[in-house]
Tab-separated table of C-alpha atoms and ligand atoms in Angstrom:
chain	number	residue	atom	x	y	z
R	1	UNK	CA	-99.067	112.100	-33.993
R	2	UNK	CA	-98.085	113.650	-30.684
R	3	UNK	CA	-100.291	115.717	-28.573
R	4	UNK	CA	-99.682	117.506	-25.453
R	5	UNK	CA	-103.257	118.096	-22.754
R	6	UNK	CA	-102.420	120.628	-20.324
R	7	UNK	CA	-104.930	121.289	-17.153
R	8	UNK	CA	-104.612	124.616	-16.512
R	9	UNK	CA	-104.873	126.255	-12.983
R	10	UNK	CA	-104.689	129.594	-11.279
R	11	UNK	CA	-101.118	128.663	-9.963
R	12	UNK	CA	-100.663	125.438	-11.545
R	13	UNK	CA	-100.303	123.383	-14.677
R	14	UNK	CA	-100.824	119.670	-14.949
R	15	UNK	CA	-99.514	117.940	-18.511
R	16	UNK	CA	-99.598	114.550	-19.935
R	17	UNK	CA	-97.992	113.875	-23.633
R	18	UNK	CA	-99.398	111.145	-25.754
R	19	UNK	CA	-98.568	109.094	-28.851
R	20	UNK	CA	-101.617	109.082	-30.413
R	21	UNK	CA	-100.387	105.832	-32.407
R	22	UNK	CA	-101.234	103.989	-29.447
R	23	UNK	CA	-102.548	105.997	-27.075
R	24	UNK	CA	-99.615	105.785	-24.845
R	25	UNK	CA	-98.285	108.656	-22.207
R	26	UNK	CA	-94.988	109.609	-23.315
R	27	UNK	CA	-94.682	111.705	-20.101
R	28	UNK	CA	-96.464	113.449	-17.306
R	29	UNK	CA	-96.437	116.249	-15.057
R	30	UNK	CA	-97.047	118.913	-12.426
R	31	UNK	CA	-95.649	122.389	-12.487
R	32	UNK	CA	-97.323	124.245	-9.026
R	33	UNK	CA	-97.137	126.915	-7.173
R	34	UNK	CA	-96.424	129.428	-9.880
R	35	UNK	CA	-96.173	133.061	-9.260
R	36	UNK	CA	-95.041	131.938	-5.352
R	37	UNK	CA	-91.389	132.246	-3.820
R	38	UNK	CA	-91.163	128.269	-4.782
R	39	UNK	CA	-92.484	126.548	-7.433
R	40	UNK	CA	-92.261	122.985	-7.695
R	41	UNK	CA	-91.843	121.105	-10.703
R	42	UNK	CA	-92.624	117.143	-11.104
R	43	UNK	CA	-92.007	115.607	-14.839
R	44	UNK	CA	-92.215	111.844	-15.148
R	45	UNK	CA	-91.349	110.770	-17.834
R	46	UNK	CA	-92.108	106.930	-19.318
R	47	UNK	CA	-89.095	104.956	-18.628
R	48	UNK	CA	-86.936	107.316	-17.015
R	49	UNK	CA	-86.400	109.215	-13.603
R	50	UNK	CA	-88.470	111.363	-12.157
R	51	UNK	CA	-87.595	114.684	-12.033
R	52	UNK	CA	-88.701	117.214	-9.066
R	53	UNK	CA	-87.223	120.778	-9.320
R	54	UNK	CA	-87.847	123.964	-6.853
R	55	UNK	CA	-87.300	126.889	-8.603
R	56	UNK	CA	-88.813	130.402	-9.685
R	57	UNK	CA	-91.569	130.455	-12.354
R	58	UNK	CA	-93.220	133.515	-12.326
R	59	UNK	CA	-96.117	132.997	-14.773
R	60	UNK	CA	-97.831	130.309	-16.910
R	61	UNK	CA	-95.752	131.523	-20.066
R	62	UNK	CA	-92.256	130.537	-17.895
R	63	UNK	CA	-94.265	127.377	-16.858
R	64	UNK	CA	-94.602	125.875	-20.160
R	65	UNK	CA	-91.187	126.776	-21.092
R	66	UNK	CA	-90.297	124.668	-18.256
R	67	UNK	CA	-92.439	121.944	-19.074
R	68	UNK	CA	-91.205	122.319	-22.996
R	69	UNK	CA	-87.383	122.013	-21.759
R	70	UNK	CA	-87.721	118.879	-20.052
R	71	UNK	CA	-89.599	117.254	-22.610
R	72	UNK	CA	-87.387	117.700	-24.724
R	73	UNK	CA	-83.877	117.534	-22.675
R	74	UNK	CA	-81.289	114.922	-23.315
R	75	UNK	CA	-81.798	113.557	-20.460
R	76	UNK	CA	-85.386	113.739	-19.106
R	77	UNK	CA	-86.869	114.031	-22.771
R	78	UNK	CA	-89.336	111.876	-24.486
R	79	UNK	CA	-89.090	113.768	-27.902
R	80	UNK	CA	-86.164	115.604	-29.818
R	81	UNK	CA	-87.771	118.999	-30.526
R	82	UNK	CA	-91.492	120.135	-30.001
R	83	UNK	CA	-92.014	119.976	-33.724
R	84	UNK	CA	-92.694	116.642	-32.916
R	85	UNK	CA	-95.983	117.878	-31.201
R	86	UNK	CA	-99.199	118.255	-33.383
R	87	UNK	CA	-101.218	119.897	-31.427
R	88	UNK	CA	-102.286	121.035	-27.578
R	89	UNK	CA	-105.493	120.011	-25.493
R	90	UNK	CA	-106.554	122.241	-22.965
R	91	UNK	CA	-109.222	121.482	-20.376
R	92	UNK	CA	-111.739	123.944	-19.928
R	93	UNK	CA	-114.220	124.073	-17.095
R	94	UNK	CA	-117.003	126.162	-18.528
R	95	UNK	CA	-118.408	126.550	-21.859
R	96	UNK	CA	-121.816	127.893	-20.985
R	97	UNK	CA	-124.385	127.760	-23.409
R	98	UNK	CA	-121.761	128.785	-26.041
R	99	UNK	CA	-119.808	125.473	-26.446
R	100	UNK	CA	-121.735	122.145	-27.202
R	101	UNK	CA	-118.189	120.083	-28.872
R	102	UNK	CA	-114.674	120.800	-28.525
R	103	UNK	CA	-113.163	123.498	-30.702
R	104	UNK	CA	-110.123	124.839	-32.263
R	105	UNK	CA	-108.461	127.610	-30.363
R	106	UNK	CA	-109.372	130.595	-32.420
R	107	UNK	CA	-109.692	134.884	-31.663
R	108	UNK	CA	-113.643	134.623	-31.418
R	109	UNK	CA	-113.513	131.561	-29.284
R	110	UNK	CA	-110.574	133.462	-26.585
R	111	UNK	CA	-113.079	136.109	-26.950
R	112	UNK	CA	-116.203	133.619	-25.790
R	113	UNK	CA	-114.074	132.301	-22.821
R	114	UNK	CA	-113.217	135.607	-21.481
R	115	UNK	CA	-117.197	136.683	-21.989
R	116	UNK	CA	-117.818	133.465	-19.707
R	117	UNK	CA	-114.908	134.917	-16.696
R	118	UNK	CA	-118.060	135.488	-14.688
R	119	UNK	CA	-119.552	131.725	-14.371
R	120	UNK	CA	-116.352	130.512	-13.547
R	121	UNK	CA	-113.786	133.597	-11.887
R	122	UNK	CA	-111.483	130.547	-10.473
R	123	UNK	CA	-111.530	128.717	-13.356
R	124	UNK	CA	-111.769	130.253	-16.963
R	125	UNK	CA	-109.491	132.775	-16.430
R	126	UNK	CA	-106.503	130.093	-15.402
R	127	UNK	CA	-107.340	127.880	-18.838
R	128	UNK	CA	-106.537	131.145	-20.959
R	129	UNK	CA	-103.280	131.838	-18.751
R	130	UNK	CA	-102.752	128.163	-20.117
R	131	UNK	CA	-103.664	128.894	-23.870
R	132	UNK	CA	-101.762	131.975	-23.833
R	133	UNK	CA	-98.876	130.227	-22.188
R	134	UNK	CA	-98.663	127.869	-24.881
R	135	UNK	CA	-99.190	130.802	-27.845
R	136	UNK	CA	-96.143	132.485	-26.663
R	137	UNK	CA	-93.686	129.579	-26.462
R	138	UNK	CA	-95.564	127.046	-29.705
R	139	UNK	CA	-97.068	130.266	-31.663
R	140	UNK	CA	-97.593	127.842	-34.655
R	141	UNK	CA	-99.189	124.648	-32.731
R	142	UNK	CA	-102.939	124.609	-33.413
R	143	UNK	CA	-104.766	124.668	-29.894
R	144	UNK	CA	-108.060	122.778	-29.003
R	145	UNK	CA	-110.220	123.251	-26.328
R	146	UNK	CA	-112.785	120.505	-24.358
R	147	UNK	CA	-115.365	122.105	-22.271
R	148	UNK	CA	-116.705	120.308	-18.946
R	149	UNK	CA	-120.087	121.234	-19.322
R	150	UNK	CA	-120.360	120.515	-23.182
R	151	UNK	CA	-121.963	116.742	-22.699
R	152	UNK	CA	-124.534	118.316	-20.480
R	153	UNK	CA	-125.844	121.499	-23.219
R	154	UNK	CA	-128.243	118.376	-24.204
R	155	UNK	CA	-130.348	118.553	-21.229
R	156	UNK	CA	-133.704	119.942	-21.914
R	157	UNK	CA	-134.952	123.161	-20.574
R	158	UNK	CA	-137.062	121.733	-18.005
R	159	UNK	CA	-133.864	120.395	-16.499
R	160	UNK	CA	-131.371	122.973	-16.896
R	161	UNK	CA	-133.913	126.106	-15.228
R	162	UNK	CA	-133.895	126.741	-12.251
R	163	UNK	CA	-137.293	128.680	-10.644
R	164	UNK	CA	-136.175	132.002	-10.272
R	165	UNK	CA	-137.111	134.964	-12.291
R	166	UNK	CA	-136.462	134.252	-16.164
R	167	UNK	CA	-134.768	137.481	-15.462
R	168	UNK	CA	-131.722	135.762	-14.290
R	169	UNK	CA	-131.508	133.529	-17.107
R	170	UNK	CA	-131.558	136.016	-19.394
R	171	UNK	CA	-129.405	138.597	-18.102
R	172	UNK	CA	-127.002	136.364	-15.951
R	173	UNK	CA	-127.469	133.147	-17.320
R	174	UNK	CA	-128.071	131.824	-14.252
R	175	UNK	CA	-128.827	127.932	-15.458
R	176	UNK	CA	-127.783	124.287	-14.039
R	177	UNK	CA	-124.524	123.578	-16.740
R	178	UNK	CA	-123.295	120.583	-14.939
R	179	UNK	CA	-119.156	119.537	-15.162
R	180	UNK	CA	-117.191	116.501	-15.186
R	181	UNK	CA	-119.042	116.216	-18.604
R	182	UNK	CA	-115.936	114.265	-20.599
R	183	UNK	CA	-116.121	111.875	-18.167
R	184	UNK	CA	-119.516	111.223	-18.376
R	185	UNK	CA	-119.736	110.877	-22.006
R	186	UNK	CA	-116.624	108.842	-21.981
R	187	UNK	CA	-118.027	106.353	-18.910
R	188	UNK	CA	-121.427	105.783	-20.411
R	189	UNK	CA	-119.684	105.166	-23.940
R	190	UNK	CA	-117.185	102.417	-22.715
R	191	UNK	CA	-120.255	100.955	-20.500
R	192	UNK	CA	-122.498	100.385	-23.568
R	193	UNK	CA	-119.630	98.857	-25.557
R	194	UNK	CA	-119.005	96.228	-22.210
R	195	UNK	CA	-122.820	95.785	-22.370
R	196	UNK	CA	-122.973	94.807	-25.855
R	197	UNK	CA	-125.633	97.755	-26.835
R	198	UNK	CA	-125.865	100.752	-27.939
R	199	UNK	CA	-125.969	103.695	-25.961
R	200	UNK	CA	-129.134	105.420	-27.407
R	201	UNK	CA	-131.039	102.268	-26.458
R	202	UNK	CA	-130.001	102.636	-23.088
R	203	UNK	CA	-130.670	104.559	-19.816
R	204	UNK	CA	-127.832	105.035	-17.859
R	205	UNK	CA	-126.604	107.001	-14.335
R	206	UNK	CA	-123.151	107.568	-14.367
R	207	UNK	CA	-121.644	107.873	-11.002
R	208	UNK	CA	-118.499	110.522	-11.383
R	209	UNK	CA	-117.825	110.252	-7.486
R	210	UNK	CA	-114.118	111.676	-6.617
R	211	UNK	CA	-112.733	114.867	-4.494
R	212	UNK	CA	-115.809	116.400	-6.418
R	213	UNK	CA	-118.844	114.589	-7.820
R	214	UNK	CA	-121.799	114.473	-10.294
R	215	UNK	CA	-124.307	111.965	-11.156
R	216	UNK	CA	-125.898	112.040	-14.651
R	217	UNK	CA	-128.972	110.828	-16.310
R	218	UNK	CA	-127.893	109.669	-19.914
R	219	UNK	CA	-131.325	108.882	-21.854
R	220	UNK	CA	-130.868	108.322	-25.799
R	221	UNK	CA	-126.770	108.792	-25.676
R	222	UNK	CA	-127.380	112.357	-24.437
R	223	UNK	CA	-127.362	113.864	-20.777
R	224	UNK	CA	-130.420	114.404	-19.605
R	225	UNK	CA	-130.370	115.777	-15.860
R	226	UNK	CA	-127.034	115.743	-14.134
R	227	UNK	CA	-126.469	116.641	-10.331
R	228	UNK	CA	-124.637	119.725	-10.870
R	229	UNK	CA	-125.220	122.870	-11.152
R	230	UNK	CA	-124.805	126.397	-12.272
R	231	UNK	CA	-121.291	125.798	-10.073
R	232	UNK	CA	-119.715	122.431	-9.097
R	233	UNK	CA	-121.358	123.100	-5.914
R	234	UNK	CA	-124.905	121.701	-6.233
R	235	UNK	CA	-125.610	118.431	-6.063
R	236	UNK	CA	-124.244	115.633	-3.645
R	237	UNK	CA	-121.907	115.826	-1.045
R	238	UNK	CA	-118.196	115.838	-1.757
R	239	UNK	CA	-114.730	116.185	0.087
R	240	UNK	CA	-114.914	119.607	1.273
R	241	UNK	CA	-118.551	120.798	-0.294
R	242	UNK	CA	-121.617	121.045	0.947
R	243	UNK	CA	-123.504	119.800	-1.972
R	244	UNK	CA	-127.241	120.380	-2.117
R	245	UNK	CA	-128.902	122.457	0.714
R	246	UNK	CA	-131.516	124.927	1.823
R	247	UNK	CA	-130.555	127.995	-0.157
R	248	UNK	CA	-132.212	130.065	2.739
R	249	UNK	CA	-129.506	128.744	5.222
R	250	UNK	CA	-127.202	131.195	3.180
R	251	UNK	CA	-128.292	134.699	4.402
R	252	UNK	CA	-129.424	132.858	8.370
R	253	UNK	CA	-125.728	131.465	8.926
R	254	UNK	CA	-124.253	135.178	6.920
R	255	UNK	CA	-126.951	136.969	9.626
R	256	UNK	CA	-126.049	135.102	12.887
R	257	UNK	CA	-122.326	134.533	12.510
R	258	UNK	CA	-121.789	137.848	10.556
R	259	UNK	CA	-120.471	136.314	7.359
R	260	UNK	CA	-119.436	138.039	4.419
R	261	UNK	CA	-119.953	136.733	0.813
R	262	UNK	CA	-116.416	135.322	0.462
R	263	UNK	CA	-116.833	134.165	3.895
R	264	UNK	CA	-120.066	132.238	3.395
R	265	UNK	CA	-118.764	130.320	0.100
R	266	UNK	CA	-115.444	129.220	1.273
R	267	UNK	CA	-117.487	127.387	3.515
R	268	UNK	CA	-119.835	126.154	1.704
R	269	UNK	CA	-116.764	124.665	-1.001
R	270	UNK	CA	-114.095	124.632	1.052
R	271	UNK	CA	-114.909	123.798	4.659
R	272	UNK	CA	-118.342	121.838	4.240
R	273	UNK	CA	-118.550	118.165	2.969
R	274	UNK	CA	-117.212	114.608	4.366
R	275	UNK	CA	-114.303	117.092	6.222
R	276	UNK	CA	-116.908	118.996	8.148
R	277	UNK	CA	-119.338	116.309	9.063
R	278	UNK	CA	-116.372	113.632	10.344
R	279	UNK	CA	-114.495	116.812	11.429
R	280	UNK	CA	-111.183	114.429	10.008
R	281	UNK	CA	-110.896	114.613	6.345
R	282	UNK	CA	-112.011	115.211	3.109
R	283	UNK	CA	-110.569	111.982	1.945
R	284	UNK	CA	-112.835	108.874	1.436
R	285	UNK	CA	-110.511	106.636	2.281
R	286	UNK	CA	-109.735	108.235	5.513
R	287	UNK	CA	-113.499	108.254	5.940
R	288	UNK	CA	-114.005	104.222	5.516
R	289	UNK	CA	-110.806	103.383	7.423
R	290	UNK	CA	-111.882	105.021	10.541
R	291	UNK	CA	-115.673	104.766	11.025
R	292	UNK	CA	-115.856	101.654	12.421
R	293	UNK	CA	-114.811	103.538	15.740
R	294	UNK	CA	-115.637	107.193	14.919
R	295	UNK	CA	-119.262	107.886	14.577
R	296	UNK	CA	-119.073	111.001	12.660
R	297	UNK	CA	-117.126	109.041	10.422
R	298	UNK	CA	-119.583	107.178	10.128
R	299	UNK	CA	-122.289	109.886	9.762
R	300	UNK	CA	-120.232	111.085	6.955
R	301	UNK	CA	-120.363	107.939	5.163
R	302	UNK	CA	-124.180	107.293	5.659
R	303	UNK	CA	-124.901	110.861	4.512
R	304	UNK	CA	-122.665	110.342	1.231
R	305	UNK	CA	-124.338	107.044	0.471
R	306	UNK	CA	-127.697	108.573	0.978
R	307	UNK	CA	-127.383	111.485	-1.255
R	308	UNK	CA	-126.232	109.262	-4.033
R	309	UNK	CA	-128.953	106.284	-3.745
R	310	UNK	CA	-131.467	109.441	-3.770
R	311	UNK	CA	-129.699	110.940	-6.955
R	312	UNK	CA	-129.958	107.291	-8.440
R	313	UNK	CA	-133.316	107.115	-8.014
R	314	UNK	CA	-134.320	110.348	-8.892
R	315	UNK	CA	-133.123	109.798	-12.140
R	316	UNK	CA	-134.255	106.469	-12.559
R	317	UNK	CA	-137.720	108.142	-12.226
R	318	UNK	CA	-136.561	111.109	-14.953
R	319	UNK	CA	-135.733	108.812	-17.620
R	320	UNK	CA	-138.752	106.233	-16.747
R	321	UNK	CA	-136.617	103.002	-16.251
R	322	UNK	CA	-132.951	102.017	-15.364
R	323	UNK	CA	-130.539	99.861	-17.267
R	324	UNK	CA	-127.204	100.177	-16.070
R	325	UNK	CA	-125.737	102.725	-13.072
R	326	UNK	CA	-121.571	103.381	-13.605
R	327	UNK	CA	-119.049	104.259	-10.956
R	328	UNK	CA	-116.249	106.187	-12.016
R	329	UNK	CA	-113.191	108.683	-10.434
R	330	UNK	CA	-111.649	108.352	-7.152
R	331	UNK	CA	-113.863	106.905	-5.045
R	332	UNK	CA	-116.250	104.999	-8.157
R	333	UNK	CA	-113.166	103.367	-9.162
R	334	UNK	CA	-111.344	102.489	-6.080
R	335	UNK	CA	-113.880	102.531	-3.311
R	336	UNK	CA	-116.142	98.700	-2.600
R	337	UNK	CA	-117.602	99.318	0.449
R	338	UNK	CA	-119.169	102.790	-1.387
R	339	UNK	CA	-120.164	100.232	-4.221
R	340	UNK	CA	-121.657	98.321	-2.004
R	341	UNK	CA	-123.339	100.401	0.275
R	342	UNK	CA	-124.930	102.703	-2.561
R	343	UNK	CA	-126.213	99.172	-4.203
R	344	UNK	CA	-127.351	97.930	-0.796
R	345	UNK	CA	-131.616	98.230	-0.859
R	346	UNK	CA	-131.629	99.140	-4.755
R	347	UNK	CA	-133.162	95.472	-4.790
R	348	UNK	CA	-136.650	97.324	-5.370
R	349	UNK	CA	-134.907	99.063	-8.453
R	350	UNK	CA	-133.583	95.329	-10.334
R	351	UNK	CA	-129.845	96.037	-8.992
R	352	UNK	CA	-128.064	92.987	-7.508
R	353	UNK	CA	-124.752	93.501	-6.743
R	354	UNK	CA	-122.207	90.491	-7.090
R	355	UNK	CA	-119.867	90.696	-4.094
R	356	UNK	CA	-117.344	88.872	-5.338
R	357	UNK	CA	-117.262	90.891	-8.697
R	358	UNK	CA	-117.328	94.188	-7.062
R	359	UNK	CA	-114.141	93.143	-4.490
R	360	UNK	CA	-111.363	92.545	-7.425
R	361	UNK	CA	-109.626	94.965	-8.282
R	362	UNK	CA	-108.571	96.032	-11.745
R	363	UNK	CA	-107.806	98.995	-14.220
R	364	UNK	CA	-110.726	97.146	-16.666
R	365	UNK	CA	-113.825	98.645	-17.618
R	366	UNK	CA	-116.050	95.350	-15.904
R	367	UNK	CA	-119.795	94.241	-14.787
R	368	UNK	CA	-119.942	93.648	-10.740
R	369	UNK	CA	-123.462	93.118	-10.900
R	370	UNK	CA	-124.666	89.108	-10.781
R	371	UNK	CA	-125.458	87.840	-14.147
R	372	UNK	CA	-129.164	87.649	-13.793
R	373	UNK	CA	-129.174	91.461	-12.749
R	374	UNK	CA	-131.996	93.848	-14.229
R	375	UNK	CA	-130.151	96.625	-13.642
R	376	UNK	CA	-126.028	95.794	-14.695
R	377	UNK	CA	-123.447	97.596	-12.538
R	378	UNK	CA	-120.173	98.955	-13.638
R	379	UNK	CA	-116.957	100.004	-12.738
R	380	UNK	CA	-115.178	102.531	-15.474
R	381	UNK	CA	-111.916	104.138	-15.197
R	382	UNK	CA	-111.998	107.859	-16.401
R	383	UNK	CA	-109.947	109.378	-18.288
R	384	UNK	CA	-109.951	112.445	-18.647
R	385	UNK	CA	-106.493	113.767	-20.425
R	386	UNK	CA	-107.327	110.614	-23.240
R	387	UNK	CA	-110.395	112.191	-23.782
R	388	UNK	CA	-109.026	114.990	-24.031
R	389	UNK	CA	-106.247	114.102	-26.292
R	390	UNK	CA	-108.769	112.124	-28.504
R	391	UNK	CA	-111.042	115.087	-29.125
R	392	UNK	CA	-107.817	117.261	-30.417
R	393	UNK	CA	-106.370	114.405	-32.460
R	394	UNK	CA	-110.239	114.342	-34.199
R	395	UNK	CA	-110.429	118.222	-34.394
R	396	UNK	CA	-106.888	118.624	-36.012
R	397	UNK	CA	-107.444	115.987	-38.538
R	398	UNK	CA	-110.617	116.759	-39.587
R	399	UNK	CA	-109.518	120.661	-40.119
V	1	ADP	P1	-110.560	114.757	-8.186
V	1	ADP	O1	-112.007	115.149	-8.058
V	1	ADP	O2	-109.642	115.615	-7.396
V	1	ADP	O3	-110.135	114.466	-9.603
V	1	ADP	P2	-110.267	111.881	-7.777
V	1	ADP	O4	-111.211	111.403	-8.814
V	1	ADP	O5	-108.819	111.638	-7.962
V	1	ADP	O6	-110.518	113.396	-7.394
V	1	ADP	O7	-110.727	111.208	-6.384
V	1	ADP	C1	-110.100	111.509	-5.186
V	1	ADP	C2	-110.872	110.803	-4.099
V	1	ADP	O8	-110.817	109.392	-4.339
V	1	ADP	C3	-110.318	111.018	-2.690
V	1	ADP	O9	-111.344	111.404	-1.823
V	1	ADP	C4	-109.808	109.645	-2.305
V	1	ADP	O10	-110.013	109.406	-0.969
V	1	ADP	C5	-110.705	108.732	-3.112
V	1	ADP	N1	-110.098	107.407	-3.203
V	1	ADP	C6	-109.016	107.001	-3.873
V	1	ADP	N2	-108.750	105.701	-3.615
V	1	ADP	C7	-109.703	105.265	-2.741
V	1	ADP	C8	-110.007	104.034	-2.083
V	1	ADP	N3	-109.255	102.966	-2.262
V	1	ADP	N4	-111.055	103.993	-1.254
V	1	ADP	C9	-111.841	105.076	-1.068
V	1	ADP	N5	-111.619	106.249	-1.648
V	1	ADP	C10	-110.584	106.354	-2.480
């Protein structure tokens, strides 16, 4: 069984084919800047060159033609014809209340994504361009779609409300959802089975640290609190975002530098984060390699690190105890001296990070905390287009 994920953006569409026989990536791929003078194409496929094209594709429907064409050419194809294909994944950022699994594409449930436009304009509205994309060149491939924030619809009320009118809720559903919820579930799954225990029995913070980031509190297998919010926005500090604030700070800096709304949240997503504080980059690499001589490198760092030993506690106090905190994405995977730092005075907590464990490098889901360690420490690799892939290989077969 074949099954194509496709990450659907406003002017982009990122795919990855798999053979679900062994979980393997056929091929993968990047199709940006559609709707612009040039798009750019990138296909990769397994075991053969990589192709980059600039040319003109003017919508999302054009894009997956593209993207269907050179998985299937002579000479950049992995597969024959796209009957080989069973299905297509799409990733979704925001199922709000409605969506607690992943579904099959169906009228009512285009109908439910377009109701939720609102909680997520930059989002939502891409994904369908990416469903309907696919209905107009595969009419007859069954579609499946896997939420971000359906991991987190466990949370109970006390963590999902914010303390504003109920008003808000009601009417606007204005409620912490939380994202990056595939890789949570998928993280905290994989670090159970390394542990040797079952998830339920355990309580767990998984670290999704990366361009973005979210921490979650997973207490009996299900999320219980998770850093953020109603929008990605909430929460710790990331690349370019601002993460959690004063919300009065909004209408003082939109007073005294005459700010309008759009104004005041590119800001806040776009301009705030490690790039404003080191004034360098967004990048965390960027971030570690320079701030031995750049102090608001440096400042960056220490405030990142900060916000996330705070998150790790705070939960650790949520759920009443601590068994295992898991790094993930980006920076979780990749990044020691972030492991190492975040561990660094969790002592009082039962974490003891082993140094050596935590320097080698690998694509394994591994321990890098000592043996005797109350608290064990993991590294995970996400995965979010397998999850993805999984969830649709489940749906179509059990339909
Ligand atoms: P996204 O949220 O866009 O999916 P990723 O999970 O791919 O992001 O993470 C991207 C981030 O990971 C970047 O900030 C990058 O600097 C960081 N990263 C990747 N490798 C390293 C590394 N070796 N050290 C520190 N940070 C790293």
């Amino acid at each position: 069984m074949k099954i194509l994920v496709i990450n659907a953006g406003s002017s982009s569409i990122k795919y990855q084919l798999f053979d679900m026989t062994n979980e393997s990536v056929l091929a993968s791929g990047l199709v940006e800047r559609i709707g612009m003078d040039s798009s750019i194409v990138t296909h990769k496929p397994t075991g053969k060159e990589e192709v980059v094209e600039v040319k003109e594709i003017l919508d999302h429907v054009a894009g997956v033609k593209r993207v269907i064409e050179l998985l299937t050419s002579e000479t950049s194809g992995v597969i024959k014809s796209m009957d080989e294909v069973d299905a297509v994944g799409h990733r979704i950022v925001h199922g709000g209340e409605s969506f607690k699994n992943s579904v099959l594409v169906t009228d009512e449930v285009k109908q439910e994504i377009k109701r939720l436009y609102s909680l997520a304009p930059l989002h939502n509205p891409a994904h369908m361009m990416g469903i309907q994309g696919v209905e107009a060149n595969l009419p007859n491939v069954p579609q499946v779609v896997v939420f971000d924030t359906a991991f987190h619809q466990t949370m109970p009320k006390s963590s999902y409300m914010y303390a504003l009118p109920q008003r808000l809720y009601k009417q606007h559903q204005v409620r912490r959802y939380g994202f990056h919820g595939t890789s949570h579930k998928y993280v905290s799954d994989v670090a159970a089975q390394v542990i040797g225990k079952e998830l339920k029995d355990l309580k767990v913070v998984t670290c999704h640290i990366g361009n973005g980031g979210s921490l979650t509190a997973v207490k009996d297998g299900k999320s219980f609190d998770t850093s953020m919010g109603m929008t990605p926005l909430e929460g710790l500090m990331m690349g370019t975002r601002s993460g959690d604030m004063d919300p009065a700070i909004v209408p003082y800096v939109m007073a005294k530098e005459d700010l309008t709304i759009n104004e005041v949240n590119s800001m806040l997503n776009k301009h705030s984060g490690l790039l404003a504080i080191s004034g360098l980059s967004s990048d965390m690499r960027e971030i570690t390699d320079t701030m031995h001589e750049n102090e608001n490198a440096k400042l960056a760092f220490d405030m990142y690190v900060y916000r996330v030993k705070k998150y790790i506690g705070a939960y650790a106090a949520a759920m009443n105890g601590l068994d295992a905190i898991v790094f993930t994405a980006g920076v979780g995977e990749n990044s020691i001296v972030i492991r190492q730092a975040v561990c660094e005075g969790l002592t009082f907590f039962g974490v003891e990070l082993d140094e050596e464990l935590n320097k080698i490098r690998s694509k394994d889901a591994r321990i890098i905390s000592k043996e005797g360690s109350k608290v064990k420490v993991l590294v995970v690799p996400t995965n979010e287009e397998l999850i993805i892939a999984r969830d649709t290989f489940n749906i179509i077969n059990n339909a």
